[in-house]
Short mmCIF file of C-alpha atoms and ligand atoms in Angstrom, two decimals:
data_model
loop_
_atom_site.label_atom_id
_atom_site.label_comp_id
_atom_site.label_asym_id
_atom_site.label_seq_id
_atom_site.Cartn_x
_atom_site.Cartn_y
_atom_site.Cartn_z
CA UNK T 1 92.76 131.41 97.85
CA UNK T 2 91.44 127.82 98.49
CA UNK T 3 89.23 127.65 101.04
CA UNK T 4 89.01 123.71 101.09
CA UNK T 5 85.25 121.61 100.43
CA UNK T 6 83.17 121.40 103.09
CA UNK T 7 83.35 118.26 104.64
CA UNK T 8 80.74 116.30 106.30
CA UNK T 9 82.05 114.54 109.65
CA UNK T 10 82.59 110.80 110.15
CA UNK T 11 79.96 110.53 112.49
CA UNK T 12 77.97 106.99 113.04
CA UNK T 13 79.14 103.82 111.01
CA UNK T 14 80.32 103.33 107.95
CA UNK T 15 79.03 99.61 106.27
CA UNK T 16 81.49 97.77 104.36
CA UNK T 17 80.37 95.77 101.23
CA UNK T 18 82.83 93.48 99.69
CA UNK T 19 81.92 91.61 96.78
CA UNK T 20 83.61 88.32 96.97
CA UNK T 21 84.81 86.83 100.65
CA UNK T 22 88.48 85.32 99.46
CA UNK T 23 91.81 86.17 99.63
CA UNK T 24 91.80 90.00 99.63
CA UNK T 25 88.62 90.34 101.57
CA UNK T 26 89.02 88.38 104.29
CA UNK T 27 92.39 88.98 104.66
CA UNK T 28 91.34 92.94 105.26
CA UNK T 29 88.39 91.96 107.48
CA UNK T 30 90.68 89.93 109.75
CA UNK T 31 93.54 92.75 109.50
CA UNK T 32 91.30 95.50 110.47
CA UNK T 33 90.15 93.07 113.39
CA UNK T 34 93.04 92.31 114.43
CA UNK T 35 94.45 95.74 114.31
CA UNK T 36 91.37 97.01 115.82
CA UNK T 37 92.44 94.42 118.90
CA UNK T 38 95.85 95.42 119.26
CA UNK T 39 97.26 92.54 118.46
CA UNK T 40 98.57 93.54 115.02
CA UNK T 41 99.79 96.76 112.70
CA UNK T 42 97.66 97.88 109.59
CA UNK T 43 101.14 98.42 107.66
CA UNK T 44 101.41 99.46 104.33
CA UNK T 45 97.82 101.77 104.68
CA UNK T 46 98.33 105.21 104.46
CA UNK T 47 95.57 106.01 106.36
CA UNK T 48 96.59 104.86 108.98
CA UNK T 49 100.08 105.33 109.00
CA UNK T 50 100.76 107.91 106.57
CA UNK T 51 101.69 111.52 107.29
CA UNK T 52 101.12 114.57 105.02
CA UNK T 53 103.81 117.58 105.03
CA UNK T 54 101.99 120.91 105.01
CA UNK T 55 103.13 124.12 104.48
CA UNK T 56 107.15 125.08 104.04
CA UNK T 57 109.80 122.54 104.78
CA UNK T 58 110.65 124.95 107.23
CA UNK T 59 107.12 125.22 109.29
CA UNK T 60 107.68 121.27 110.45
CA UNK T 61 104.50 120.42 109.99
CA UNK T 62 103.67 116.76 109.18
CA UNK T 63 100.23 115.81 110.50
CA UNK T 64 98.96 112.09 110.60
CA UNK T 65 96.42 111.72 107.03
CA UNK T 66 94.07 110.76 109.98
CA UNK T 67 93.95 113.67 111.90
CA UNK T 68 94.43 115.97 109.01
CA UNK T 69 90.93 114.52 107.22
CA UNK T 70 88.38 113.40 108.94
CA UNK T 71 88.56 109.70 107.92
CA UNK T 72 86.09 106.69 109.68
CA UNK T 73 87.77 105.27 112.36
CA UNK T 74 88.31 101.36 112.76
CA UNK T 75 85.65 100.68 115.19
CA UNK T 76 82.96 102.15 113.28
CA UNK T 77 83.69 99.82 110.48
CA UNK T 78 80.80 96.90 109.74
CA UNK T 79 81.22 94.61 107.27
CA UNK T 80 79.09 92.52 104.69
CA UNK T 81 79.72 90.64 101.65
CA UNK T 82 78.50 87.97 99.10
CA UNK T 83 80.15 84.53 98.10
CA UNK T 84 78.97 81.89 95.76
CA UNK T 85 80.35 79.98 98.73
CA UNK T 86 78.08 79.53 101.85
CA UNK T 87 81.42 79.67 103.84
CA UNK T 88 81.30 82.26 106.59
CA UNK T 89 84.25 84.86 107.07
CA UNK T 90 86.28 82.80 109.32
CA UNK T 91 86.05 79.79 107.44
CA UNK T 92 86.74 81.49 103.88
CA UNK T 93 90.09 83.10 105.98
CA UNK T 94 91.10 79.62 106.97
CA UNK T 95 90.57 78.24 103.40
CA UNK T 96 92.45 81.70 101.54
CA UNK T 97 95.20 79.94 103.99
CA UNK T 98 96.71 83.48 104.28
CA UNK T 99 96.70 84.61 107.94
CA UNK T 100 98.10 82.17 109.89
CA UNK T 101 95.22 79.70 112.14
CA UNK T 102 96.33 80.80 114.88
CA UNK T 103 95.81 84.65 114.58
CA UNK T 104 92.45 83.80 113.33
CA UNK T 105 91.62 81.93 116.49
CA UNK T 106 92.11 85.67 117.97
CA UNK T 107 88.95 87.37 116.09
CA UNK T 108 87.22 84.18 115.59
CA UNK T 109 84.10 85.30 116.70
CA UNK T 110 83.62 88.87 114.60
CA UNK T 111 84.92 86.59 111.54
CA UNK T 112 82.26 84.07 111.92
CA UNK T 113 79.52 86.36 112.63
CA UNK T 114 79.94 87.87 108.81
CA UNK T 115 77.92 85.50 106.84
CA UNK T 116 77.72 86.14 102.77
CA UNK T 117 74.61 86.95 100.82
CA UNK T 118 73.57 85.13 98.40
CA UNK T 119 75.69 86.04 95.29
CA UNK T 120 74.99 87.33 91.55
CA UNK T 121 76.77 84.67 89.51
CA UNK T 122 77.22 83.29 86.43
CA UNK T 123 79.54 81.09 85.04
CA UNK T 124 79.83 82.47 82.04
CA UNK T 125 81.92 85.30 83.03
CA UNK T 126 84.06 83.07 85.14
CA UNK T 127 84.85 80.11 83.82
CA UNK T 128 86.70 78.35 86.34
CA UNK T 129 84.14 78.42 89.56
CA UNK T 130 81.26 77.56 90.31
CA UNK T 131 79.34 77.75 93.96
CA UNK T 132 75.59 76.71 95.22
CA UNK T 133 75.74 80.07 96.73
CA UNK T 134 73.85 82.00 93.98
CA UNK T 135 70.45 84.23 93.96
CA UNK T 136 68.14 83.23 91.43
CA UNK T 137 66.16 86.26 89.92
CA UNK T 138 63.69 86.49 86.84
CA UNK T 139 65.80 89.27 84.86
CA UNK T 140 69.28 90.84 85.64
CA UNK T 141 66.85 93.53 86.79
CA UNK T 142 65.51 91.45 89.35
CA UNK T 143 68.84 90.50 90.13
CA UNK T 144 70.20 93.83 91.20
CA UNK T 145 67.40 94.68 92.84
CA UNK T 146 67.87 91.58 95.18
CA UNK T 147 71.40 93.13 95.59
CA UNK T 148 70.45 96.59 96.52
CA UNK T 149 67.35 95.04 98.81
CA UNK T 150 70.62 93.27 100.90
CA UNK T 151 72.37 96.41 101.15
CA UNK T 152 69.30 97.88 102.54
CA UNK T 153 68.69 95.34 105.08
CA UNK T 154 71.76 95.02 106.17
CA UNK T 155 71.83 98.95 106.39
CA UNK T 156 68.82 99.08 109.05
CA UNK T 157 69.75 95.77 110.80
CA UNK T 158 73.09 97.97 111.89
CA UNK T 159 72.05 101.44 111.95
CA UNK T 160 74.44 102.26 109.96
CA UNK T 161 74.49 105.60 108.35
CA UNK T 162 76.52 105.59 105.34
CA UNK T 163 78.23 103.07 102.73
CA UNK T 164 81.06 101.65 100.25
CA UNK T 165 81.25 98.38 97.98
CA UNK T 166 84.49 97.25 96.67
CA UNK T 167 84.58 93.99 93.91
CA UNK T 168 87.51 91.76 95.23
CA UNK T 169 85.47 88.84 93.32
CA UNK T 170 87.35 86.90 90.62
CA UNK T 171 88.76 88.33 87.92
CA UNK T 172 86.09 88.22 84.95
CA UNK T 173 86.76 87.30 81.12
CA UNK T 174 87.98 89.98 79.01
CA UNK T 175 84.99 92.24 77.51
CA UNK T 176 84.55 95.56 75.79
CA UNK T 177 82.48 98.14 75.94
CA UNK T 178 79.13 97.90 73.95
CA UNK T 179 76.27 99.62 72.98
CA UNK T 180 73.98 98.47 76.15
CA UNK T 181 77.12 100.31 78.43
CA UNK T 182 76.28 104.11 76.85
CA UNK T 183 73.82 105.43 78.67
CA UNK T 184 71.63 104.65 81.90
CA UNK T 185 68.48 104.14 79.59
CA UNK T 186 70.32 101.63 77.43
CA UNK T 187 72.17 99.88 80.67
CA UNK T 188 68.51 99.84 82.40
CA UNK T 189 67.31 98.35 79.45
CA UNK T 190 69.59 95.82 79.19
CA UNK T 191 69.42 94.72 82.29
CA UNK T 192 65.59 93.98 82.12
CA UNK T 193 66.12 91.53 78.56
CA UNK T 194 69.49 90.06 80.77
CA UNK T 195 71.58 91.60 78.04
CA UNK T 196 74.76 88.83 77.85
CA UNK T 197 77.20 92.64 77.65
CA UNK T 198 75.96 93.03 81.54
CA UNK T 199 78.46 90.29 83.86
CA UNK T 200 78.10 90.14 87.67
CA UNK T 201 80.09 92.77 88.63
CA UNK T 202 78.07 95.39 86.66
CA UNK T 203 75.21 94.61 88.17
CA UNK T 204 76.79 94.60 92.20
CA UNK T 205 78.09 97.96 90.67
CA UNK T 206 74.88 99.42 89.38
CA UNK T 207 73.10 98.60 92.52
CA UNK T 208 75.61 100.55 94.82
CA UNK T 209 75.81 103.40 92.91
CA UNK T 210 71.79 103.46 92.02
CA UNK T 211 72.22 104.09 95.84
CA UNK T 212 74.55 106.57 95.63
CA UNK T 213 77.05 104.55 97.72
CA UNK T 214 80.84 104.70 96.62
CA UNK T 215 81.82 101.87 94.29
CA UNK T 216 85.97 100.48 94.18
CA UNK T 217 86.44 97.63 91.82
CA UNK T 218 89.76 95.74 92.59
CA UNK T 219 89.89 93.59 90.29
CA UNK T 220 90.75 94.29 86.31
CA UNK T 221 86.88 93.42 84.66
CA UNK T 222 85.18 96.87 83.33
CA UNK T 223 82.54 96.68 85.90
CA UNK T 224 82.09 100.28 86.84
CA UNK T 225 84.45 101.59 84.13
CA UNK T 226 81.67 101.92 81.33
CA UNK T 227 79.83 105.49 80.21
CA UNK T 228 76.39 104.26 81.53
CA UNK T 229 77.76 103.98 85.43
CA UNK T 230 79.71 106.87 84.78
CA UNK T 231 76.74 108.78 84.34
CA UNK T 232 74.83 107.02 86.81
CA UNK T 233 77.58 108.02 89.42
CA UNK T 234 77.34 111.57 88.65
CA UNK T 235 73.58 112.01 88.64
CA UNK T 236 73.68 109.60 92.56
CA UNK T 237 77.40 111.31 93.78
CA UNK T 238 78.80 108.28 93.81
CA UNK T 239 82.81 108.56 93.94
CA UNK T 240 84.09 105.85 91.72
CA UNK T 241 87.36 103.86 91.72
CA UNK T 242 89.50 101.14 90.14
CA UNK T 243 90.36 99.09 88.22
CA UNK T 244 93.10 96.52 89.31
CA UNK T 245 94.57 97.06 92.91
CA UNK T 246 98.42 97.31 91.99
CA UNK T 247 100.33 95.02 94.41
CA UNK T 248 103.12 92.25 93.55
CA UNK T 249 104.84 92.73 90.35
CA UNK T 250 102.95 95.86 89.17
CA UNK T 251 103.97 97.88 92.16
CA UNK T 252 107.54 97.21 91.83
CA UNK T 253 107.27 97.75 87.86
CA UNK T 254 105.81 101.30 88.57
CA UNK T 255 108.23 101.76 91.00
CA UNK T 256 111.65 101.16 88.96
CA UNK T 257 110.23 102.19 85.60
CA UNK T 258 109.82 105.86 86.56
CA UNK T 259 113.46 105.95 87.95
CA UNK T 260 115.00 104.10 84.39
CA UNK T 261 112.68 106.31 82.30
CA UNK T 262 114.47 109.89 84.72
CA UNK T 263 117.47 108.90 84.26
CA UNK T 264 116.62 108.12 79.93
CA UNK T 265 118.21 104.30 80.31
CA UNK T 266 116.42 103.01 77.35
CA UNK T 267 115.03 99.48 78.08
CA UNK T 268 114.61 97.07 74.80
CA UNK T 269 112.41 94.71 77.28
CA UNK T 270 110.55 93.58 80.10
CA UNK T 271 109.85 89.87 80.46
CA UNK T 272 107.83 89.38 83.38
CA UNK T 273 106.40 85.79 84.80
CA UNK T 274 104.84 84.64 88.24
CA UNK T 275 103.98 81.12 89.92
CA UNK T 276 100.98 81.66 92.07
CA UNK T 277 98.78 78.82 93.79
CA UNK T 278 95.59 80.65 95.10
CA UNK T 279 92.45 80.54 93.45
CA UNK T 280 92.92 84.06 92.16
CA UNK T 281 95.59 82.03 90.35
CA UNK T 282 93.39 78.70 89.37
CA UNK T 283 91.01 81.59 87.84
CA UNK T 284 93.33 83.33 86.00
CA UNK T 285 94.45 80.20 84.90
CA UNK T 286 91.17 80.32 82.14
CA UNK T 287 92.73 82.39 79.11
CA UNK T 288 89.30 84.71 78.85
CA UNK T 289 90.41 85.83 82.86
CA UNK T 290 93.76 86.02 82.27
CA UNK T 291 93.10 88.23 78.50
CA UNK T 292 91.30 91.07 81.18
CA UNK T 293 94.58 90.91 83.57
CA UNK T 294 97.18 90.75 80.58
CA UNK T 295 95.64 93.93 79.55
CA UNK T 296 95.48 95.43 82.72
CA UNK T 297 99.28 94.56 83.20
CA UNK T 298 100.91 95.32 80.15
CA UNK T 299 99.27 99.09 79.47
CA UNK T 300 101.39 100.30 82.39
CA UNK T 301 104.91 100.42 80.74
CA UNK T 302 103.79 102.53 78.06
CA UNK T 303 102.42 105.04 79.80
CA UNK T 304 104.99 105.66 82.25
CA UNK T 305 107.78 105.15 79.37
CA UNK T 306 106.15 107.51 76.75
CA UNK T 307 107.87 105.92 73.57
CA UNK T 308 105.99 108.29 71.25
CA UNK T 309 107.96 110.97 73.22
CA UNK T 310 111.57 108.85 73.46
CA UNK T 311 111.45 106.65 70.17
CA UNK T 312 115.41 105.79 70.73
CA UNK T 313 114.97 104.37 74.53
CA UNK T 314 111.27 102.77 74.31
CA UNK T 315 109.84 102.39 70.96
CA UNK T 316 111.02 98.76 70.21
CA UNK T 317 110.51 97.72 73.69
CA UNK T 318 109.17 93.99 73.92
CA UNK T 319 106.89 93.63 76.93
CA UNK T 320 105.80 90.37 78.05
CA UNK T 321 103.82 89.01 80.85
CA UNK T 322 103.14 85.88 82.15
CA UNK T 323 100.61 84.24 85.19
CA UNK T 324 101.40 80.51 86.04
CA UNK T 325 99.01 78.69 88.15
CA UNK T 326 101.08 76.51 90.80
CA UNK T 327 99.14 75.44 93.41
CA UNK T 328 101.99 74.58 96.01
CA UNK T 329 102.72 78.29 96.41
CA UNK T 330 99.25 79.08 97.73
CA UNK T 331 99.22 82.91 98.35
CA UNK T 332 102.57 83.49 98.27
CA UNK T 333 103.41 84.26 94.63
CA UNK T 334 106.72 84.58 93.40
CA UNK T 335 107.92 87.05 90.39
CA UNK T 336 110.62 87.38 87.96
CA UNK T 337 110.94 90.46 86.19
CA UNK T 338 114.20 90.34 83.31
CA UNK T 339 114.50 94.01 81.91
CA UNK T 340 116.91 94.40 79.57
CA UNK T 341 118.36 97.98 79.88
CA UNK T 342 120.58 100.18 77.41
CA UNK T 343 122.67 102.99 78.60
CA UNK T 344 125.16 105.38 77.14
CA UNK T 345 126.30 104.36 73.06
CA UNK T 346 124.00 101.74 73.07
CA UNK T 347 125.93 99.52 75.85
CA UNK T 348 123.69 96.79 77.20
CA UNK T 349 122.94 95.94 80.70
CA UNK T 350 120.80 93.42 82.43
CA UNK T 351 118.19 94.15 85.70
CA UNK T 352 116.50 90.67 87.36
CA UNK T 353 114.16 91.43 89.94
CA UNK T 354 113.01 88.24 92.23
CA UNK T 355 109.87 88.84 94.38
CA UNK T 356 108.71 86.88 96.75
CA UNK T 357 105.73 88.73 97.64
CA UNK T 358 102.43 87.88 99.74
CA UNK T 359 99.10 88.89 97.22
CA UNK T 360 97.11 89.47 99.72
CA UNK T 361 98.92 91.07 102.28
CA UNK T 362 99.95 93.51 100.07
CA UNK T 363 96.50 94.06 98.46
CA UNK T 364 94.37 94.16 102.02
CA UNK T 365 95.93 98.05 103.33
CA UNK T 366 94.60 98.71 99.75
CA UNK T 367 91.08 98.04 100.17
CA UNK T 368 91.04 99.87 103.45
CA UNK T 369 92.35 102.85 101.87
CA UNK T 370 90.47 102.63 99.24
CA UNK T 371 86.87 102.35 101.49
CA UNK T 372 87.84 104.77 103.79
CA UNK T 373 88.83 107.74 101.17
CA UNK T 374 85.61 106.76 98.54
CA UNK T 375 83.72 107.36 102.05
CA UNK T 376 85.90 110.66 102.56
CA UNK T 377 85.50 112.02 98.96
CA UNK T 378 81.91 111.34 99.11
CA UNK T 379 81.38 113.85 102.21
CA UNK T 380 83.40 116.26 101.01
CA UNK T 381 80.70 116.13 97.85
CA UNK T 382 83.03 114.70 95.60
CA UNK T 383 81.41 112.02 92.42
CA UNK T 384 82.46 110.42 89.70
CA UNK T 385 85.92 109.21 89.07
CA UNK T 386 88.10 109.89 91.51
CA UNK T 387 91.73 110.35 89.83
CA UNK T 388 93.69 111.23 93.00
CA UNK T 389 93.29 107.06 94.09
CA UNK T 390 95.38 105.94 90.95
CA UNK T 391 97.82 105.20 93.24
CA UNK T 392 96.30 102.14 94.74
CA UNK T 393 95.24 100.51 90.64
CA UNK T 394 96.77 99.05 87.97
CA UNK T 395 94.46 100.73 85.16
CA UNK T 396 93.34 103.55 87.19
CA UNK T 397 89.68 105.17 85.66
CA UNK T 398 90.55 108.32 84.25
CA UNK T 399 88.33 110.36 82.01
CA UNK T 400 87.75 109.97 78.37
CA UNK T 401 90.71 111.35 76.11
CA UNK T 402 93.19 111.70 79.28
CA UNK T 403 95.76 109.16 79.82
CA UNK T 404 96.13 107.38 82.83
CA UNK T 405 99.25 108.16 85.07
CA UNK T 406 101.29 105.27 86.15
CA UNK T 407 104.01 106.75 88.05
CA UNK T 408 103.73 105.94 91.58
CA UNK T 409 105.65 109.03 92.74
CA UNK T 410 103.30 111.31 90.90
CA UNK T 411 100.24 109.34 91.93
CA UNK T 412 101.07 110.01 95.61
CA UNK T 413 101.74 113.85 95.20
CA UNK T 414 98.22 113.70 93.23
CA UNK T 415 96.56 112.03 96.48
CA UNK T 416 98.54 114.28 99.13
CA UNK T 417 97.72 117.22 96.35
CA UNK T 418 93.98 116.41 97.37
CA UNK T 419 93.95 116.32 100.70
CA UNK T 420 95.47 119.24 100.86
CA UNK T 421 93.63 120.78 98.38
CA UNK T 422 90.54 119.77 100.01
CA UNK T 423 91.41 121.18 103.43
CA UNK T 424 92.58 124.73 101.56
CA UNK T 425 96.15 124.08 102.42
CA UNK T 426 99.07 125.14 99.96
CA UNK T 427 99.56 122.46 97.11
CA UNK T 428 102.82 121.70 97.39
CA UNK T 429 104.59 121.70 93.58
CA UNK T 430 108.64 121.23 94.75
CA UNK T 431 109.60 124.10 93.74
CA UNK T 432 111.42 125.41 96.55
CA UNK T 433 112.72 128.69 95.59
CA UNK T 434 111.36 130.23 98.34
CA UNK T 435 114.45 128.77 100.85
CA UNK T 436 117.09 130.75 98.36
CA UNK T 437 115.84 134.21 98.17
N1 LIG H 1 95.55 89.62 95.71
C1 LIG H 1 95.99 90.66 95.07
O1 LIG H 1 97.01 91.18 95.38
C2 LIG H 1 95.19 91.24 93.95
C3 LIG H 1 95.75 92.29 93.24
C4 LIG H 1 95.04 92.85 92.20
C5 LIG H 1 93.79 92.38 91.89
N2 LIG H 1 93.28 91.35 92.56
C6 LIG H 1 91.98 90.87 92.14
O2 LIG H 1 91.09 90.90 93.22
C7 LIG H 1 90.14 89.87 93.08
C8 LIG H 1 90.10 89.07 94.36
O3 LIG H 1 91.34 88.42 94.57
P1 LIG H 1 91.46 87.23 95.61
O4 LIG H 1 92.89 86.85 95.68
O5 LIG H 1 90.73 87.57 96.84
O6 LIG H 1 90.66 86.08 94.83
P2 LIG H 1 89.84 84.86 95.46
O7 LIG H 1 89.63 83.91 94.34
O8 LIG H 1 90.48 84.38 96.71
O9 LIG H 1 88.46 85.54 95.90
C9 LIG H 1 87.47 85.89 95.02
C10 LIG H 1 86.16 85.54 95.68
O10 LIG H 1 85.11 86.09 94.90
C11 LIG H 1 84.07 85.16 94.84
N3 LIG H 1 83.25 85.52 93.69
C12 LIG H 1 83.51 85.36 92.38
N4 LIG H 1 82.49 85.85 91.63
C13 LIG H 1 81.60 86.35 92.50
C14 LIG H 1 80.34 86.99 92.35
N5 LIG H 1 79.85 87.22 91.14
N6 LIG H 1 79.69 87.38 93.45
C15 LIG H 1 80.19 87.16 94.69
N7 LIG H 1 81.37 86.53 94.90
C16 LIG H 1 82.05 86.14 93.82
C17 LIG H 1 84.75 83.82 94.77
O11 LIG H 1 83.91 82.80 95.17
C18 LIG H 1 85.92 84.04 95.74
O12 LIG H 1 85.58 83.67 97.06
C19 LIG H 1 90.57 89.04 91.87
O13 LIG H 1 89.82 89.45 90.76
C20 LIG H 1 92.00 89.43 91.70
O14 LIG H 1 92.43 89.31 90.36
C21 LIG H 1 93.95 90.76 93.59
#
């Protein structure tokens, strides 16, 4: 019998770090804000809206996810962050141009008391920006010890007693692992010759989990995804989670290809384009940034469609993605997805999906969910990738030799799965026999 992990409380506060202050970041700061206010709901996060059945369908029990795990509340969140911009919160909300002025003017105050650090930046790994913003530092070494010296300060300046960092900076170019990412000696060593294999985010990433502090990244770059950190979060307990939060066109893709792939429709291909106008978009708008989201985009249909396994229905299947930078449409993107479907004899049939779909709104219940479970799973003594938040990522981290699963549907039962399993409650398979006997 499962007695459940012994979980620490959420006592004290919990200290944000985001990695970036744009669209997704300050468009959760403000959310949580506003929510915390009353003046707005935090829909779309499951922790705190989401309900998990226990037991028989018979018992009627359904608790909150909230009151069944001890999560961090809302008020005892604190947040900090770095920019390459000198922008505070408040200003970098207004200039996102997601939540609307006159919300802001609400939580005005909190928003312009968050100031960003300094940043680790170089333009190198992102073509398109640039911002005065930036810490200067002797070695990459230097540099991430500047980074975990903020985290430390801003630690004692708020008293606050444990930790997460999530990336929501830009989208880096495409890279692969190397020989400096296979171990912490080699990673250590690179980072004191500045090794040109090490990009920003690996070094925000080995700082917080040098810490031991819970590391998200939400964006596709490797950042945390290497051997080295791996390692690194195993020997700190650092939970680990990424890459890639799935929102827009991703989310509906792992929605409908699950139900085409139950049912065996066999789909020939999926042409998928977007118009966005943020500066997520002007980024991706460099082919080395947009190479590391293609990637992260396109491995999804094959793992939910299995071709190797259905040769007749998915093994010619022509999958195409494309990201158009239009600046008019600011935030809002817009999607078209064509799939071309075959059913029964080989008859052909047509699906067009249209969404008009806000980036950020959809992506900022994500990085709440995200901070508060790493900060859950790393009381409960859990390190190391964390499988069970695949639902909220487009390439979810999973462990060498295992392939990722896609399927939203499964990746929830995997996540309610865990809580359960980590309060000793029945894991609940479906099965259901029990109500005929
Ligand atoms: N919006 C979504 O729905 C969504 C979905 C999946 C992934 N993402 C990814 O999340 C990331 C953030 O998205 P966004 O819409 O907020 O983009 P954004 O361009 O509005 O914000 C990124 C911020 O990061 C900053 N930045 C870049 N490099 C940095 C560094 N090294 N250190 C500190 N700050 C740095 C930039 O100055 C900018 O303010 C992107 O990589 C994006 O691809 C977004």
């Amino acid at each position: 019998m499962n007695k459940g992990l012994p979980i620490a409380p959420a006592k004290g506060k919990l200290g944000v770090l985001l990695v970036g202050l744009g669209a997704v970041s300050t468009t959760t700061i403000a959310g949580i804000m506003a929510v915390r206010k009353g003046i707005a709901k935090p829909i779309g996060s499951l922790t705190q809206m989401g309900t998990v059945r226990l037991g028989k369908r018979t018992e009627g029990r359904s608790p909150a996810i909230s009151e069944f795990v001890p999560i961090a509340g809302l008020d005892d969140l604190v947040f900090g962050g770095w920019d390459i911009f000198e922008d505070d919160c408040y200003e970098a909300a207004v200039t996102a141009g997601v939540l609307e002025k006159q919300q802001l003017e609400q939580i005005k105050g909190e928003l312009s008391a968050i100031k960003p650090w300094p940043a680790v930046f170089d333009r190198q790994y992102v073509k398109r920006l640039d911002g005065p913003n930036v810490k200067k530092g002797r070695s990459k070494k230097d540099l991430a010890e500047q980074v975990i010296d903020d985290i430390r300060k801003f630690k004692a300046a708020h008293g606050l007693d444990r930790l997460v960092m999530v990336w929501c900076g830009s989208t880096e170019v495409f890279m692969t692992e190397s020989a400096a990412h296979q171990s912490v000696a080699a990673f250590e060593k690179a980072l004191e010759s500045s090794d040109p294999s090490i990009p920003s985010s690996m070094i925000y990433a080995y700082a917080a989990i040098k810490e031991g502090i819970p590391y998200a990244n939400a964006a596709p770059n490797l950042s945390a995804d290497i051997p080295a950190l791996l390692e690194l979060g195993q020997e700190t307990g650092s939970p680990l989670a990424g890459k890639d939060l799935k929102t827009g066109q991703t989310l509906i893709k792992t929605i409908i290809a699950p139900g085409l792939k139950a049912r065996l429709i066999g789909v020939e291909g999926w042409y998928s384009t977007n118009i966005l106008g943020n500066r997520d978009g002007e980024v991706l708008d460099d082919p080395e940034s947009f190479k590391t989201k293609e990637e992260s985009k396109k491995s999804v249909l094959d793992y939910i469609l299995q071709p190797n396994l259905y040769p007749d229905l998915y093994q010619d299947l022509c999958h195409v993605v494309r990201i158009n930078y239009y600046p008019p449409r600011g935030d809002n993107k817009e999607g078209w997805d064509n799939i071309d479907l075959v059913g029964w004899l080989g008859y052909k049939m047509q699906l067009k999906i249209n969404f008009l779909c806000r980036d950020s709104i959809l992506a900022a219940p994500i990085v709440l969910d995200v901070a508060l479970f790493l900060d859950l799973a790393k009381r409960a003594g859990l390190s190391g990738i964390q499988e069970w938040l695949s639902f909220y990522f487009k390439s979810p981290m999973h462990a060498p030799g295992l392939y990722p699963e896609h399927d939203l549907f499964i990746q929830l039962m995997k996540l309610k799965n865990t809580l359960r399993y980590m309060r000793g409650e029945e894991l609940i398979t479906h099965l259901g026999r029990e109500y005929y006997d």
